Coordinates of C-alpha atoms in Angstrom, one line a residue:
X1 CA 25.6 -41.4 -32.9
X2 CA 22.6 -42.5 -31.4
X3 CA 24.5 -43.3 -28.0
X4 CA 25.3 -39.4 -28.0
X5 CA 21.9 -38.3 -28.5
X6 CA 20.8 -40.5 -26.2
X7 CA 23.7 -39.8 -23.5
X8 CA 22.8 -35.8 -24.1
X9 CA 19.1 -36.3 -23.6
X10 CA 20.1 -37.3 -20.4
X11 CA 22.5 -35.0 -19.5
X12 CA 19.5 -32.6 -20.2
X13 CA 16.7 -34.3 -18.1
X14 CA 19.3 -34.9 -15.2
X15 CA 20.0 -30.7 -15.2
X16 CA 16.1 -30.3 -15.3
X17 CA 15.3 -32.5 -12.5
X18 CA 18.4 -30.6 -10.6
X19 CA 17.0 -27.2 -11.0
X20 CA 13.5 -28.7 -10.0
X21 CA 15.2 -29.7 -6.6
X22 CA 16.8 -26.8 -6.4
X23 CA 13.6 -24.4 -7.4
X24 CA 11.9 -26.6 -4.8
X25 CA 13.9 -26.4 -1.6
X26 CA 15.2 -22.7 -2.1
X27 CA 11.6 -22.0 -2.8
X28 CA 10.4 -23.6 0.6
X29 CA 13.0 -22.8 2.5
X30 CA 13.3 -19.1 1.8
X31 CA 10.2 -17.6 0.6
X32 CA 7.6 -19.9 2.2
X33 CA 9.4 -20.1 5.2
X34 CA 8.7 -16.5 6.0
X35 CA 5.4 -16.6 5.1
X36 CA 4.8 -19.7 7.7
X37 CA 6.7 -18.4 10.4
X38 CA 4.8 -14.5 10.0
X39 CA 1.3 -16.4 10.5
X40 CA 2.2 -18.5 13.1
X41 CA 3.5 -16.0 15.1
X42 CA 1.2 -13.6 14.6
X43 CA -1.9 -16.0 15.1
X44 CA -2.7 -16.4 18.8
X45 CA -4.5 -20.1 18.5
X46 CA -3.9 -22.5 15.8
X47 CA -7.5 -22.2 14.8
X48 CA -6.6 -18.7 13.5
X49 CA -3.7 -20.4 11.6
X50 CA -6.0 -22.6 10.2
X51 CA -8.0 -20.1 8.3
X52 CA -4.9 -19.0 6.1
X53 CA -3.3 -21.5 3.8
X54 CA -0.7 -22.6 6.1
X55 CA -3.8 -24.8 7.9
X56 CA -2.2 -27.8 9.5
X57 CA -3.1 -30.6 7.8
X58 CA -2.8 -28.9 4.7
X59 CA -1.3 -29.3 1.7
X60 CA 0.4 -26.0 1.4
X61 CA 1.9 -26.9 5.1
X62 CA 2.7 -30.1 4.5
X63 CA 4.6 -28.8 1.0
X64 CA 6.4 -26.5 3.6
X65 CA 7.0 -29.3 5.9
X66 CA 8.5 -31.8 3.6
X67 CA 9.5 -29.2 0.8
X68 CA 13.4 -29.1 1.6
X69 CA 13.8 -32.9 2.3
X70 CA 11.8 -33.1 -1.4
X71 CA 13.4 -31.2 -3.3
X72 CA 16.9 -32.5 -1.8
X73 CA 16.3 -36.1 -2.9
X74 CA 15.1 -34.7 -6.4
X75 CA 18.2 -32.5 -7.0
X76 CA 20.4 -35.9 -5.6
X77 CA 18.4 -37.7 -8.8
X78 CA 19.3 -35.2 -11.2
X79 CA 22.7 -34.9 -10.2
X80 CA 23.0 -38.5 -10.5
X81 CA 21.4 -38.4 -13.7
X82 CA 23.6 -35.5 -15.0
X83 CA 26.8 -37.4 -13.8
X84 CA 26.0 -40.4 -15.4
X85 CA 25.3 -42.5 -12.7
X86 CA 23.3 -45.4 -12.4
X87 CA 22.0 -45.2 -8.7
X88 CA 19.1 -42.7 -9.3
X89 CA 16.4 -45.2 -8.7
X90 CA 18.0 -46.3 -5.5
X91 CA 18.9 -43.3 -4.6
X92 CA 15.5 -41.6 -4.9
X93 CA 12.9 -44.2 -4.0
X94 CA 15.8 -45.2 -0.7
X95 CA 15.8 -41.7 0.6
X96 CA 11.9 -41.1 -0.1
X97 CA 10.9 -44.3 1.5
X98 CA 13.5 -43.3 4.6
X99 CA 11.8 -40.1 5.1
X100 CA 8.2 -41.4 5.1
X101 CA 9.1 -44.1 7.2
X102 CA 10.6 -41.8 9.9
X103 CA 7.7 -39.7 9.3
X104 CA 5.1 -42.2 10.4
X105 CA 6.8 -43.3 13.3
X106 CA 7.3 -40.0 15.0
X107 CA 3.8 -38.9 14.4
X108 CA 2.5 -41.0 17.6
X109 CA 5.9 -40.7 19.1
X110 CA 6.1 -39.5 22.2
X111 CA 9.0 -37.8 24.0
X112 CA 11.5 -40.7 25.0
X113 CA 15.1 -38.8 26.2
X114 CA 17.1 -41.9 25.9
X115 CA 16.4 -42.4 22.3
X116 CA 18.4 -38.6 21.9
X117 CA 21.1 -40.0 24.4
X118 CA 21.5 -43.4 21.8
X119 CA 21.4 -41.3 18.8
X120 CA 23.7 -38.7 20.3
X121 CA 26.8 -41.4 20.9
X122 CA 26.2 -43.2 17.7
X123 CA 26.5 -39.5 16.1
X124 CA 29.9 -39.2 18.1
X125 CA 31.0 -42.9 17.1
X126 CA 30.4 -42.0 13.5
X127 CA 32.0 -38.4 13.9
X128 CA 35.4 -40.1 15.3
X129 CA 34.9 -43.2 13.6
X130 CA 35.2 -40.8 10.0
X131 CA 37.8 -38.5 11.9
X132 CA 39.9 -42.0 11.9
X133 CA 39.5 -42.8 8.5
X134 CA 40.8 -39.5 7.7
X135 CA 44.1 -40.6 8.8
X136 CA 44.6 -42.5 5.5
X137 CA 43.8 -39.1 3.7
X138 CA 45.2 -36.2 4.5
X139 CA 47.9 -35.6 1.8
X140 CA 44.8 -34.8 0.1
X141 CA 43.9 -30.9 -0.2
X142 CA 40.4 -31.0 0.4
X143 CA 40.1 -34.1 3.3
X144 CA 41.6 -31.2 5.9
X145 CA 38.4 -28.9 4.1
X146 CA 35.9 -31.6 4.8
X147 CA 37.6 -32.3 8.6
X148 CA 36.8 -29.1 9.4
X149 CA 33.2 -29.5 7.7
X150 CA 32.5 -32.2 9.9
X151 CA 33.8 -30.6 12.7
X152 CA 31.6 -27.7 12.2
X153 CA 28.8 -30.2 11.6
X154 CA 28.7 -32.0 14.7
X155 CA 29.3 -29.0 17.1
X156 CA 26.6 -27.4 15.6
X157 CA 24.3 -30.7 15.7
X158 CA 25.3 -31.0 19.7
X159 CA 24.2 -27.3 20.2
X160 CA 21.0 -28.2 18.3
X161 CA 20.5 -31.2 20.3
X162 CA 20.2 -28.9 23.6
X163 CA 18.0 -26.0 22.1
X164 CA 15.4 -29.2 21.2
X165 CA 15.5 -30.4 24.8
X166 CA 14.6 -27.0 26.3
X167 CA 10.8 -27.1 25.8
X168 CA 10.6 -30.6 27.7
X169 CA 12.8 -29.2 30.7
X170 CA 10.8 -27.4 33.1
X171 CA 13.3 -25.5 34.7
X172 CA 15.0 -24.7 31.4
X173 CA 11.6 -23.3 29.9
X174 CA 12.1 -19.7 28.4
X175 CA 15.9 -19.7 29.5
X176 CA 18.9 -19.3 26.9
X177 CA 19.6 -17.2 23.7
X178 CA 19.3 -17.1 20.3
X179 CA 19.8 -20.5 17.8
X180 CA 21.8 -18.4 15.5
X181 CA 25.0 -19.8 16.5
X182 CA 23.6 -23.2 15.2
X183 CA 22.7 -22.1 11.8
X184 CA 26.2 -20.4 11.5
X185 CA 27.8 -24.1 12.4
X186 CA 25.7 -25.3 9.5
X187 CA 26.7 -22.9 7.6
X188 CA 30.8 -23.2 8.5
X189 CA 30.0 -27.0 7.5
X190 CA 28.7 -26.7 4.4
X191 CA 30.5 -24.1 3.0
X192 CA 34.1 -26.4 4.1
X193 CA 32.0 -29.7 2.7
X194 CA 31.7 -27.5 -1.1
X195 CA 35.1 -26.1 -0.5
X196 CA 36.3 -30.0 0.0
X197 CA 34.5 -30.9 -3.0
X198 CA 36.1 -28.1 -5.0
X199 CA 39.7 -29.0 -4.2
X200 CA 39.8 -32.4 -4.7
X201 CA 42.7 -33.2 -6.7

């Protein structure tokens, strides 16, 4: 008896730490995301930006900032939670401590191309290096939903990788179209990766 209460105590503390993620990120990314992108485009230098609450270093901009990642790794700990799992702790203080690591150390960063040229390949090894593990799954109905997710995933990460390069090619400054077709790739992805998820036998 006591194993079920204690097993439905968590249950209801992993759902409540979900919806916090959830609540979080959707918050951040939608509504304050507006809000951010409003001021900064209608404030002509950054110390007119810095008299509204998005001021950078803030806390409400660095909420913004880190907001998505944040409430990502919380809703992964509730899930976790809520599933039964036993990897929450690892799982939430691995990804945090990730995340401010990588956070430090492009701070004083500079530009360095080749580092996008190494991390571009290993991206591609991984893509084809999962694409062969596939192989060994396809009589499964959602492996050929997640293919596709991935597929979607990495074209729209290449396209990505070229809109990011613009600002630090001189001749390429002010030249090409709109990033929508990258956010529709992300979205193609995601929706195949849940789709995958759905139909697993």
């Amino acid at each position: 008896m006591t194993n079920r209460i204690e097993k439905g105590e968590k249950l209801k503390l992993g759902l409540t730490i979900f919806w916090i993620g959830v609540i979080l990120a959707v918050a951040v990314g939608g509504i304050a995301t507006h809000s951010v992108t409003s001021t900064f485009k209608e404030a002509s230098t950054m110390e007119e930006v810095n008299e509204t609450m998005w001021k950078v270093p803030g806390f409400w901009f660095f909420l913004w900032a880190f907001g998505v990642p944040l409430g990502a790794i919380i809703a992964g700990i509730g899930i976790i939670l809520y599933g039964n799992g036993d990897k929450s702790v690892l799982f939430g203080g691995g990804t945090l401590l990730v995340v401010a690591l990588v956070t430090i150390i492009n701070g004083p960063l500079p530009h360095i191309p080749v580092l996008f040229g190494i991390g571009g390949n290993l991206i591609l090894l991984f893509f084809f290096g999962i694409l062969w593990q596939y192989s060994k799954k396809l009589t499964e109905n959602s492996s050929y939903f997640k293919l596709t997710g991935y597929t979607f995933l990495v074209t729209g990460l290449w396209f990505t990788c070229e809109k990011t390069a613009r600002p630090y090619l001189t001749a390429a400054e002010g030249v090409g179209e709109s990033p929508a077709n990258i956010m529709i790739y992300f979205v193609l992805a995601f929706l195949f990766f849940y789709l995958g998820e759905r139909n697993k036998k």
